[in-house]
PDB file of C-alpha atoms in Angstrom:
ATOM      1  CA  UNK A  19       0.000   0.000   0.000  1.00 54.00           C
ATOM      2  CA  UNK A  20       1.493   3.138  -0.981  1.00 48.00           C
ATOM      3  CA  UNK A  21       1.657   6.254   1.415  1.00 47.00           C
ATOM      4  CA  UNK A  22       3.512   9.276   0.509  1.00 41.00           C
ATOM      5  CA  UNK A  23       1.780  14.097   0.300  1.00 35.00           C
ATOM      6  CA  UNK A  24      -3.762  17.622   1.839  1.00 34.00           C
ATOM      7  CA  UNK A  25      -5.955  17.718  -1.279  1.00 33.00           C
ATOM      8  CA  UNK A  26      -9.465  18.993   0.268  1.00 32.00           C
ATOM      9  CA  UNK A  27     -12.667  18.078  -1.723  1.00 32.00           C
ATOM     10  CA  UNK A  28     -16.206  18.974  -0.548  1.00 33.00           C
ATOM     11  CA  UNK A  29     -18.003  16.826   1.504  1.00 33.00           C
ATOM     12  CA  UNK A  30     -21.348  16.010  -0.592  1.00 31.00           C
ATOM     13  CA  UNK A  31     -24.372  14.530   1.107  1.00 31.00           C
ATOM     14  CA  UNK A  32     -25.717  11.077  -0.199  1.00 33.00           C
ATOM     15  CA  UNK A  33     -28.228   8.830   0.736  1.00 33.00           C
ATOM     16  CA  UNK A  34     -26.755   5.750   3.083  1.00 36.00           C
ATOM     17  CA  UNK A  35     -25.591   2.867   1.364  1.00 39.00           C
ATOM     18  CA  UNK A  36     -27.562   0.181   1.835  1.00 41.00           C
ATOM     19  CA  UNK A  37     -26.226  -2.667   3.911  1.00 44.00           C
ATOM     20  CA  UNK A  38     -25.611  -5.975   1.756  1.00 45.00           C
ATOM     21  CA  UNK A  39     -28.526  -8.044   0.380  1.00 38.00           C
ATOM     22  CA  UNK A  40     -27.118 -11.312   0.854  1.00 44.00           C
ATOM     23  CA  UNK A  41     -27.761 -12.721   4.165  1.00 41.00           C
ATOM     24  CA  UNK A  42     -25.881 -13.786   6.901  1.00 44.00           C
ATOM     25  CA  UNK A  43     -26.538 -17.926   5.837  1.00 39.00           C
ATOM     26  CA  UNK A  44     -25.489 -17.336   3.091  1.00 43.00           C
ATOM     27  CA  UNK A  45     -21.403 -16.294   4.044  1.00 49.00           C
ATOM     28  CA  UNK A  46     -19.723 -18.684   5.984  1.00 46.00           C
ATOM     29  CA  UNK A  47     -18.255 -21.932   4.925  1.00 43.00           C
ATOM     30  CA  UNK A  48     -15.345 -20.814   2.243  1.00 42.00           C
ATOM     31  CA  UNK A  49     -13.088 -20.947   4.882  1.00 41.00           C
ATOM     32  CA  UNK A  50     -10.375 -22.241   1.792  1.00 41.00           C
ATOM     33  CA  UNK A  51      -8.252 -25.268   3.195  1.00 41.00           C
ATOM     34  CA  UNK A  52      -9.761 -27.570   5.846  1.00 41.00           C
ATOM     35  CA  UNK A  53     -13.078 -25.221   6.225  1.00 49.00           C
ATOM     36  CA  UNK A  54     -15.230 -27.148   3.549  1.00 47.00           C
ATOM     37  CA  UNK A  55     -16.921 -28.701   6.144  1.00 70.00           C
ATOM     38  CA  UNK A  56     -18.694 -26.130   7.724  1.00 84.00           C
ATOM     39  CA  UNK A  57     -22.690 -26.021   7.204  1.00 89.00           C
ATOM     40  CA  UNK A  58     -24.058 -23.243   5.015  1.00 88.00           C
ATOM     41  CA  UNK A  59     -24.115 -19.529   7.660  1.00 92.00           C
ATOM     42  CA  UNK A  60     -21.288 -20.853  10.226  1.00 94.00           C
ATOM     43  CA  UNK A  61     -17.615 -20.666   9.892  1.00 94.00           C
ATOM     44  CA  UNK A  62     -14.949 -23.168  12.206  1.00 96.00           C
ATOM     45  CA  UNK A  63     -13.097 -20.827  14.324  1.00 97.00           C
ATOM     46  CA  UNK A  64      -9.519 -22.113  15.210  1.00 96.00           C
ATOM     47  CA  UNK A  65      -6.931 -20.513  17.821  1.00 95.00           C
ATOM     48  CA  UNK A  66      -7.002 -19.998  21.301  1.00 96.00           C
ATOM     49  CA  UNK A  67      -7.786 -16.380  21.455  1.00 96.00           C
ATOM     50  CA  UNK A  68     -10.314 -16.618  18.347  1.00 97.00           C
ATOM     51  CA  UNK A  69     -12.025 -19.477  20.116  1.00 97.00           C
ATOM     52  CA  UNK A  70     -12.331 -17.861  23.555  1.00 97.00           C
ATOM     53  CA  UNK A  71     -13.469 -14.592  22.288  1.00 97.00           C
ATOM     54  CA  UNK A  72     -16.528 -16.472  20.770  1.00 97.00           C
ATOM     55  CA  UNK A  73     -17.614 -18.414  23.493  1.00 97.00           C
ATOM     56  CA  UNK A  74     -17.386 -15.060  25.366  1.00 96.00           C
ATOM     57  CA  UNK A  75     -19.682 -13.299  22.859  1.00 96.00           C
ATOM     58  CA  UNK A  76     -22.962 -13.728  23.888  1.00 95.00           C
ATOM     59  CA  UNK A  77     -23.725 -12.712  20.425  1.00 94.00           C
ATOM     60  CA  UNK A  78     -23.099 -16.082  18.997  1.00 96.00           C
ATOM     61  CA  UNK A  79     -24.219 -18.610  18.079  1.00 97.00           C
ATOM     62  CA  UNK A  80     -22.399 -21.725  19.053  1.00 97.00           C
ATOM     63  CA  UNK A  81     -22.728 -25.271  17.619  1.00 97.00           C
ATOM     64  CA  UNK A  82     -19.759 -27.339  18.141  1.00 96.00           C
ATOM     65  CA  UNK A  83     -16.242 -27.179  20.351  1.00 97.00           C
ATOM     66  CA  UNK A  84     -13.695 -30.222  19.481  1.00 97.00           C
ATOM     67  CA  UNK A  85     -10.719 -29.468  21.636  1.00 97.00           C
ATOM     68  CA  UNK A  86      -7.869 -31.852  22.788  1.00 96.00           C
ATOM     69  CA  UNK A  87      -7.446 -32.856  25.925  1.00 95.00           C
ATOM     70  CA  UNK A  88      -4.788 -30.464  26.599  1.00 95.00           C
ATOM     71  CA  UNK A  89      -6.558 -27.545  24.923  1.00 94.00           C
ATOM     72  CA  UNK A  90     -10.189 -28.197  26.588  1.00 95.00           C
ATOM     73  CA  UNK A  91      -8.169 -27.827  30.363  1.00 95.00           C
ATOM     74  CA  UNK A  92      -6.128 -24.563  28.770  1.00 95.00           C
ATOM     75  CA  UNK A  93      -9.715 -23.228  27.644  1.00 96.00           C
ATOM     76  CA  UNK A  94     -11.154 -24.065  31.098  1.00 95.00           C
ATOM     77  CA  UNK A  95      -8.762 -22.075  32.895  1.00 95.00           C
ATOM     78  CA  UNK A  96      -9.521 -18.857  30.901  1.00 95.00           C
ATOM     79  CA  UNK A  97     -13.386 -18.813  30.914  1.00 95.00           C
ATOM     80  CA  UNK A  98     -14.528 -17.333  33.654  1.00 90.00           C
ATOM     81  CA  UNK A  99     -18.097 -18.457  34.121  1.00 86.00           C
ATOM     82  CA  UNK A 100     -17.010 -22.503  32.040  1.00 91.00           C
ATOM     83  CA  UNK A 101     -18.250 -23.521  28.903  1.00 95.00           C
ATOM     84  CA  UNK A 102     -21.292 -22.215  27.269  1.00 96.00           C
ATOM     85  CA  UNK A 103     -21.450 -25.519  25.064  1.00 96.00           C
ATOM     86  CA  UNK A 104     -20.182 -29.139  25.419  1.00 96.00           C
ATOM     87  CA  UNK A 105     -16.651 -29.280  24.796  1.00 96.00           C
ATOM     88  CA  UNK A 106     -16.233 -32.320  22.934  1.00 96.00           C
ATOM     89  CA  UNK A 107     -12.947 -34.252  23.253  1.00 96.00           C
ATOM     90  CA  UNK A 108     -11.103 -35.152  19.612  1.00 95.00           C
ATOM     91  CA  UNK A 109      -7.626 -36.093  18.296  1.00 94.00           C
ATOM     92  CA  UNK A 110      -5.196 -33.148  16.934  1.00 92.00           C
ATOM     93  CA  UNK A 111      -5.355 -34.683  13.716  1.00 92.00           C
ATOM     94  CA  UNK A 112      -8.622 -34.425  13.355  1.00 91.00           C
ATOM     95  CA  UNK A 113      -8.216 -30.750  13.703  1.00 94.00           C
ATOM     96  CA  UNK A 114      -4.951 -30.351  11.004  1.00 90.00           C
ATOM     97  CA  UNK A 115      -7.803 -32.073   9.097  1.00 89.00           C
ATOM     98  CA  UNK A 116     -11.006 -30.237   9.898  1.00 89.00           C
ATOM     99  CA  UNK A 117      -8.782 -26.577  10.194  1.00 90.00           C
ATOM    100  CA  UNK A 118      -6.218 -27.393   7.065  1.00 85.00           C
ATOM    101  CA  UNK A 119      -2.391 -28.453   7.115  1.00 80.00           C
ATOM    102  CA  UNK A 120      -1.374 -24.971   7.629  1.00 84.00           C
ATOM    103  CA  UNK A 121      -3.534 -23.695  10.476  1.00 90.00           C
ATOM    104  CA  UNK A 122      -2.293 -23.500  13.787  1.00 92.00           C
ATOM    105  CA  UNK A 123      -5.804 -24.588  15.916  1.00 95.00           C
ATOM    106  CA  UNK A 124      -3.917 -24.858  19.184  1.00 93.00           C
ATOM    107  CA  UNK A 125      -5.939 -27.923  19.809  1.00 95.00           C
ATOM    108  CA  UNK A 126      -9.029 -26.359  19.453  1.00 97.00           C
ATOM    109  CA  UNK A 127     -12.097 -25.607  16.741  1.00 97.00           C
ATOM    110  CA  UNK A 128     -15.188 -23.988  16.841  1.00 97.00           C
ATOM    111  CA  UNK A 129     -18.271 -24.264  14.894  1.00 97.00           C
ATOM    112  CA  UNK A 130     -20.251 -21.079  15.486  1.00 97.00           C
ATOM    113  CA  UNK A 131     -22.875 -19.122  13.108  1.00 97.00           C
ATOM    114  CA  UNK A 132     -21.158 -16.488  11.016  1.00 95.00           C
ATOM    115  CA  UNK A 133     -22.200 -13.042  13.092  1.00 95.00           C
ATOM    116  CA  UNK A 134     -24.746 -10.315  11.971  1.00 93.00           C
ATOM    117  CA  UNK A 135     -23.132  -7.012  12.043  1.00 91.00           C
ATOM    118  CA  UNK A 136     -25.245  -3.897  13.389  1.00 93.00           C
ATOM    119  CA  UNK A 137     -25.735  -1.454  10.670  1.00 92.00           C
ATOM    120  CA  UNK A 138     -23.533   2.143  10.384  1.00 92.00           C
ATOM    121  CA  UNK A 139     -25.905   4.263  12.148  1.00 93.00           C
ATOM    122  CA  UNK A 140     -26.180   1.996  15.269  1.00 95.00           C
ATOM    123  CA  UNK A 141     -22.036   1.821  15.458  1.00 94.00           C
ATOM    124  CA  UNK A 142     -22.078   5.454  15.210  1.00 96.00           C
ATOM    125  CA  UNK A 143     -23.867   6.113  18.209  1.00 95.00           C
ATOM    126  CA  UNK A 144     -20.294   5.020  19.639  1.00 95.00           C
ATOM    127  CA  UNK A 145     -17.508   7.688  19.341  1.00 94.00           C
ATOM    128  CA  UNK A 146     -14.328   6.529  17.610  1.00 95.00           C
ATOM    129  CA  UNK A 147     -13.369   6.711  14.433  1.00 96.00           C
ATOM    130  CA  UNK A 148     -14.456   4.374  11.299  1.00 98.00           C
ATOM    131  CA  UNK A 149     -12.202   2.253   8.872  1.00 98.00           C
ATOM    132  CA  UNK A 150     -13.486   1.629   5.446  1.00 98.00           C
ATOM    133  CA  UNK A 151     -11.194  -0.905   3.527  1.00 97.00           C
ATOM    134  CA  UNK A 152     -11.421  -0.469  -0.396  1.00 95.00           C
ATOM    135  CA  UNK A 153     -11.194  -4.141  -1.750  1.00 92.00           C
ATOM    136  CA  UNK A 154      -8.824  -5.473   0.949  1.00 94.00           C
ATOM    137  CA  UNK A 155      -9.195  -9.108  -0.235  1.00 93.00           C
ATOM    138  CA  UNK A 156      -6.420 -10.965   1.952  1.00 95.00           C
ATOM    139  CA  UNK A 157      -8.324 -12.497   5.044  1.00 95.00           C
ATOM    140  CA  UNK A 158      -5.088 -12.209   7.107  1.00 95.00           C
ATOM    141  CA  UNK A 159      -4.814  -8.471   6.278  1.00 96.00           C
ATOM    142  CA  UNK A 160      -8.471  -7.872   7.166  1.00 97.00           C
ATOM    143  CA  UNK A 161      -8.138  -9.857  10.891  1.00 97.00           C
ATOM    144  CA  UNK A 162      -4.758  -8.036  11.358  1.00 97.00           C
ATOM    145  CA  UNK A 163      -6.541  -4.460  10.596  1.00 98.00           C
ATOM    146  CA  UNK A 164     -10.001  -5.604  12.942  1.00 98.00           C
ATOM    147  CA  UNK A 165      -6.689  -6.313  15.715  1.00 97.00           C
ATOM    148  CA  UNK A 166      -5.723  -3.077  15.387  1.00 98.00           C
ATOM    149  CA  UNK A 167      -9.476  -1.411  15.337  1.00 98.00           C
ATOM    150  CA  UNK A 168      -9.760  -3.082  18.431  1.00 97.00           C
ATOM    151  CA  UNK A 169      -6.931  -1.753  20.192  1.00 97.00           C
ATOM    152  CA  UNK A 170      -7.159   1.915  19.130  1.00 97.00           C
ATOM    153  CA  UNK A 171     -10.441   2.317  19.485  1.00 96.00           C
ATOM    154  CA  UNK A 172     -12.289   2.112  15.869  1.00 97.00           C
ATOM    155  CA  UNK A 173     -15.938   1.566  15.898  1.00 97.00           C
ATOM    156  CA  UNK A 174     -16.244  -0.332  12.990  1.00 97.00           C
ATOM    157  CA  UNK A 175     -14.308  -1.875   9.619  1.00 98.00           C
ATOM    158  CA  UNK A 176     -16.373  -1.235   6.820  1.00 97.00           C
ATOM    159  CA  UNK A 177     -16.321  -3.559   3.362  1.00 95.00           C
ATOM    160  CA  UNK A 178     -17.805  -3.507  -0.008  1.00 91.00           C
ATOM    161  CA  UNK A 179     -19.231  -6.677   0.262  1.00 87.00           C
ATOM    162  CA  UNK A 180     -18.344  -8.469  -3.000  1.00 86.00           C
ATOM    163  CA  UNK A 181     -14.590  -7.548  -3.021  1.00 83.00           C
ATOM    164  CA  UNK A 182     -13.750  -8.755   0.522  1.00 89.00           C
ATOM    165  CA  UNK A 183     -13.139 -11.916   2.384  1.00 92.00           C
ATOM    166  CA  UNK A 184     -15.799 -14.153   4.164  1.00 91.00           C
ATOM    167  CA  UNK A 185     -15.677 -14.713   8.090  1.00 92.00           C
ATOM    168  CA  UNK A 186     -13.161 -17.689   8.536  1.00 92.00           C
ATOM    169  CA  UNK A 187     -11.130 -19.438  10.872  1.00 94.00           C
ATOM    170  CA  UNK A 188      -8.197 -17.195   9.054  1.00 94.00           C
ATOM    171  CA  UNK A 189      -9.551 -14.281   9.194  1.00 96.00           C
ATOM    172  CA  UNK A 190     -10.510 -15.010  13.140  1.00 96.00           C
ATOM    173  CA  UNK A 191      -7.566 -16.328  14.114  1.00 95.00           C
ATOM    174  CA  UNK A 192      -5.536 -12.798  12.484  1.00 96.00           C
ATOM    175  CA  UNK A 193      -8.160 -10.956  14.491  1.00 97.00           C
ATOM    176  CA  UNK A 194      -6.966 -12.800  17.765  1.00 96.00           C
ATOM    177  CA  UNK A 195     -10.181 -12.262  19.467  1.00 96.00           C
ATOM    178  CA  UNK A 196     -11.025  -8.914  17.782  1.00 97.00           C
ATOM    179  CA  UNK A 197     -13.625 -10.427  15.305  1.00 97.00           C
ATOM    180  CA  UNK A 198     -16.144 -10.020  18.686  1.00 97.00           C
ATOM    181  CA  UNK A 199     -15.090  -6.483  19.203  1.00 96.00           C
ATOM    182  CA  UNK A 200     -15.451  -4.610  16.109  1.00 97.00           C
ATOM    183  CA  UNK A 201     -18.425  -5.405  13.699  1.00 96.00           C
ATOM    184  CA  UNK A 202     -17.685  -5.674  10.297  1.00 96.00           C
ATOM    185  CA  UNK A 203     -19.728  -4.705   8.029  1.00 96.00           C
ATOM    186  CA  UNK A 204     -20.372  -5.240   4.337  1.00 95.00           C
ATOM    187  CA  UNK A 205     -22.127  -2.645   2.184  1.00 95.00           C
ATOM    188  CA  UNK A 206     -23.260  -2.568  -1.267  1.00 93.00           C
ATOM    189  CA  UNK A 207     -21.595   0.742  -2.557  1.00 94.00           C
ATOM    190  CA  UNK A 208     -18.521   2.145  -0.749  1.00 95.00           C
ATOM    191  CA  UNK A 209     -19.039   5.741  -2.367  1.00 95.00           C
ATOM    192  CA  UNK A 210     -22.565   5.769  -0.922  1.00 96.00           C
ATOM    193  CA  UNK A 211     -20.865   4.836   2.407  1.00 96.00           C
ATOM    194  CA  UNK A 212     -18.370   7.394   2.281  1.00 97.00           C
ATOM    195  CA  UNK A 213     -20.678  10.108   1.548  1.00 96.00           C
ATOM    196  CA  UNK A 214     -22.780   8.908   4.287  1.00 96.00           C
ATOM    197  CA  UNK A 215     -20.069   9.097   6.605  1.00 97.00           C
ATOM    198  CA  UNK A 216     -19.575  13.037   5.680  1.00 97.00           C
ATOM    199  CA  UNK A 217     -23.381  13.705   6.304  1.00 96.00           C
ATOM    200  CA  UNK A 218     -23.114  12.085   9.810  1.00 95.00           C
ATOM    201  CA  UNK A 219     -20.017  14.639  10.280  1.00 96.00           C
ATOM    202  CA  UNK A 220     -17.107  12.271  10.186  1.00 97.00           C
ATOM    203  CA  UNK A 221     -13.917  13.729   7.791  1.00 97.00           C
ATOM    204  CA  UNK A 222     -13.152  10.987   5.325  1.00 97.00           C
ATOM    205  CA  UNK A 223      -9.440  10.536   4.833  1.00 96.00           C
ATOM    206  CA  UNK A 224      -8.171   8.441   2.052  1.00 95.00           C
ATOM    207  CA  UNK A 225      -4.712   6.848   3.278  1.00 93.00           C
ATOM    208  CA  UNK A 226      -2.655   6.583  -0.492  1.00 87.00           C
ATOM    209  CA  UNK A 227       0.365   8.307  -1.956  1.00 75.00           C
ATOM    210  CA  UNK A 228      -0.189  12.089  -3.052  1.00 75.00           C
ATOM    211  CA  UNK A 229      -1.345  14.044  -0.292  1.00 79.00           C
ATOM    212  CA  UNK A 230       0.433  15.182   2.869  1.00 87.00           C
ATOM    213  CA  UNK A 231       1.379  13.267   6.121  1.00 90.00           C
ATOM    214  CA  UNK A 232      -1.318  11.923   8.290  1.00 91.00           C
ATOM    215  CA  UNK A 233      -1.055  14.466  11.553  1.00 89.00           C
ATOM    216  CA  UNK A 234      -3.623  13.134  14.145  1.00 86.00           C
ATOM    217  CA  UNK A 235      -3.519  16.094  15.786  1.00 90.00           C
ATOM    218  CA  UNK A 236      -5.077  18.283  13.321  1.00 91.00           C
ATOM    219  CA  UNK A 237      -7.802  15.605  13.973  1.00 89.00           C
ATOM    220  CA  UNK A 238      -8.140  15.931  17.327  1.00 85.00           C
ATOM    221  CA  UNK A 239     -11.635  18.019  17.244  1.00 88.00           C
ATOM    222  CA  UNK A 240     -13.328  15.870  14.330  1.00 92.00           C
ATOM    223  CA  UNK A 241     -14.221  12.083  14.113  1.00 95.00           C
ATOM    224  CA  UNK A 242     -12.709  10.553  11.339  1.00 97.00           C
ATOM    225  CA  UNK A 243     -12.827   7.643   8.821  1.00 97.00           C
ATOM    226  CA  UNK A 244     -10.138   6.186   7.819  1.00 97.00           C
ATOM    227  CA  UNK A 245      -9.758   4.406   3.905  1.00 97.00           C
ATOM    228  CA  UNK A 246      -7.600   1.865   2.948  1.00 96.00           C
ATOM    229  CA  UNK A 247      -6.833   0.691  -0.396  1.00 92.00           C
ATOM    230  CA  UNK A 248      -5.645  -3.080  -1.534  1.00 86.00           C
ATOM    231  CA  UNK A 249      -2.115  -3.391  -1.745  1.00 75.00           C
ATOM    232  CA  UNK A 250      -0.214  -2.628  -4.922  1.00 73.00           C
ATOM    233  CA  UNK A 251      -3.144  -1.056  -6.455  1.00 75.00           C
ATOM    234  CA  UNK A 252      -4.048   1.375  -3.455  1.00 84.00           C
ATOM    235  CA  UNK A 253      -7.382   3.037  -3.243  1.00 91.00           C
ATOM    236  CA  UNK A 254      -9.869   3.389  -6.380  1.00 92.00           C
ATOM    237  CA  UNK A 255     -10.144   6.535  -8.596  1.00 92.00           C
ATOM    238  CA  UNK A 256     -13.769   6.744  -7.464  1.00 94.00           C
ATOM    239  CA  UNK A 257     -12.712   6.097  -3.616  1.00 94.00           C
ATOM    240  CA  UNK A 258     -10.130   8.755  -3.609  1.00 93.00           C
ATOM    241  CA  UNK A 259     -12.816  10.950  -5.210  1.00 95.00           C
ATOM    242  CA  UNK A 260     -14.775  10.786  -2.640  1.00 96.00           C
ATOM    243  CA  UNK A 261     -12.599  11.309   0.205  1.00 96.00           C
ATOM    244  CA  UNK A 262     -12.107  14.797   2.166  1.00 95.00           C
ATOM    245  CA  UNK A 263      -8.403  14.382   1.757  1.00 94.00           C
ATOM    246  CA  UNK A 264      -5.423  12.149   0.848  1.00 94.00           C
ATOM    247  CA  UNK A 265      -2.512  11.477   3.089  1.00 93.00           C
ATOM    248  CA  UNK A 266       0.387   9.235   3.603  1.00 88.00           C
ATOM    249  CA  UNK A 267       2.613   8.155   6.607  1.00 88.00           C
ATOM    250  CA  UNK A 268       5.195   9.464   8.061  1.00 82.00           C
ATOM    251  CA  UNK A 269       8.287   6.933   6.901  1.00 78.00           C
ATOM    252  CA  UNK A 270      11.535   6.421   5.976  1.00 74.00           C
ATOM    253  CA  UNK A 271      12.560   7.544   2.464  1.00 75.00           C
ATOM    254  CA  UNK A 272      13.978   3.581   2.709  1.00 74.00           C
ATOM    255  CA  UNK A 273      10.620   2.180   2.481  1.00 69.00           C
ATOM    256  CA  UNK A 274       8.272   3.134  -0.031  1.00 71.00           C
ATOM    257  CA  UNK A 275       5.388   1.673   1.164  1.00 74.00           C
ATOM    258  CA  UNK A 276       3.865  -0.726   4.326  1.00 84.00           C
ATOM    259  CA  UNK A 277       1.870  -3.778   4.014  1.00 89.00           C
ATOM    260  CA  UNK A 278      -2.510  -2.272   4.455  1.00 93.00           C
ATOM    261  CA  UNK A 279      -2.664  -4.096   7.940  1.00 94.00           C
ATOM    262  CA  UNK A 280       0.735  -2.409   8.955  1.00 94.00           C
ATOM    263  CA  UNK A 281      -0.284   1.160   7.861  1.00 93.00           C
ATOM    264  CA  UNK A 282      -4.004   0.485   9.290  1.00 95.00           C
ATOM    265  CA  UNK A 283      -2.443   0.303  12.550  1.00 96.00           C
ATOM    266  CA  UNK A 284       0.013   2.793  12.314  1.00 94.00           C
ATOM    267  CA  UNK A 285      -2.871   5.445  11.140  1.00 94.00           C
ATOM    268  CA  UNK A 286      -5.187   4.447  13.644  1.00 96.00           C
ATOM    269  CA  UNK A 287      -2.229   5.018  16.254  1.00 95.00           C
ATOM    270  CA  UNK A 288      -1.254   8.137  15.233  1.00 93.00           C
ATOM    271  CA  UNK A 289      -5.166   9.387  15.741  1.00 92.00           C
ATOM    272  CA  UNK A 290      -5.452   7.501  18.968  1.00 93.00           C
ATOM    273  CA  UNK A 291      -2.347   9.144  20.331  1.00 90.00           C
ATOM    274  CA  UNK A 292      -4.103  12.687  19.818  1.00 85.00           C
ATOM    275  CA  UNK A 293      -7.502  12.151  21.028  1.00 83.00           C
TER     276      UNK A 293
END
């Protein structure tokens, strides 16, 4: 993702963008390796901290725990009030199975309904500031960037819903937990969203190379949203069109860019730090 120099556009007003049409059954399930298994609306959640976040989350909607032996007494130790379902005991290889050769499940895998996010104006009643991500397609990146919403306070991660990843044990297991912080929600029209965002007072600031350096405190009075493009190709002509202003990172001149979940957290920091 490049981020190098303020180019100010008016803020228009525009009707909401509609949330996505497709329901929540019908994500879930395209988990990639080892996730073919899971039933039409649910996801298998791998990972210590993915796992215990959702049994935490009275949100959601649980169906089946296979842990190990060693796993289900490391679970029982960290949940407070015990299990909310039947742990049921199985073999790790049944996991590297279930989860895929590459997943680390820590002994541990979660069937669960895929969540139903609130919609923008209900997150908004919340003060913090908003990331939009412009067809961020990498799972990894997107549970990375919902890691660092959660720890610098962002309300919400906002996706065009058919150029972004499904919930999946990858994507959870980046999030380490955060996937039951911060909703994530999938819209229909990004521009729509963005233009929304303005008429609900938030500044919309496009993170890509040609505008000036990201200075949180210039933001310190005014709630912001924060846009991130897809790596290489950055943010969209008709994204950056609609931001309030483009603006890079502060960086060495070694580096030209970072990777989108690196300079996700570094923006959010740098508005956090100022609040």
């Amino acid at each position: 993702m490049n981020m190098r120099t303020p180019r100010r556009r008016g803020a228009s007003a525009a009707p909401h963008s509609a949330p996505s049409t497709r329901p929540a059954s019908d994500r879930g399930g395209r988990g990639g390796r080892g996730a073919a298994s899971a039933p039409r609306g649910t996801c298998w959640l791998y990972g210590l901290h993915a796992v215990q976040a959702a049994l935490e989350n009275p949100a959601r909607k649980l169906r089946q725990l296979l842990v190990t032996a060693e796993a289900q007494d490391t679970l029982a130790a960290r949940l407070e009030g015990g299990f909310p379902i039947q742990a049921v005991r199985t073999e790790r290889a049944r996991l590297d199975t279930l989860c895929g050769p590459d997943a680390v499940h820590q002994g541990m895998a979660l069937l669960a309904d895929v969540l139903t996010p609130p919609d923008l104006d209900t997150v908004l009643e919340h003060p913090g500031p908003v990331l939009v991500l412009d067809q961020v397609t990498d799972p990894r990146n997107v549970g990375a960037i919902l890691r660092s919403a959660a720890a610098f306070g962002a309300v919400a991660v906002v996706m065009q819903d058919r150029n972004a990843p499904d919930e999946t044990g990858t994507l959870a297991r980046a999030a380490s937990g955060a996937l039951e912080i911060v909703p994530l929600i999938r819209v229909v029209n990004l521009s729509r969203v963005l233009d929304a965002l303005k008429t609900r007072g938030l500044w919309v600031v496009g993170l890509d190379a040609g505008g000036g350096i990201l200075d949180g405190a210039s933001f310190s009075q005014r709630r912001v949203a924060l846009v991130l493009g897809a790596e290489g190709a950055g943010l969209r002509r008709l994204t950056r069109e609609h931001c309030d202003e483009i603006a890079g990172l502060a960086m060495s001149s070694d580096m030209e860019s970072l990777n989108v979940s690196n300079a996700a957290a570094v923006a959010l920091y740098e508005m956090y730090r100022h609040r």
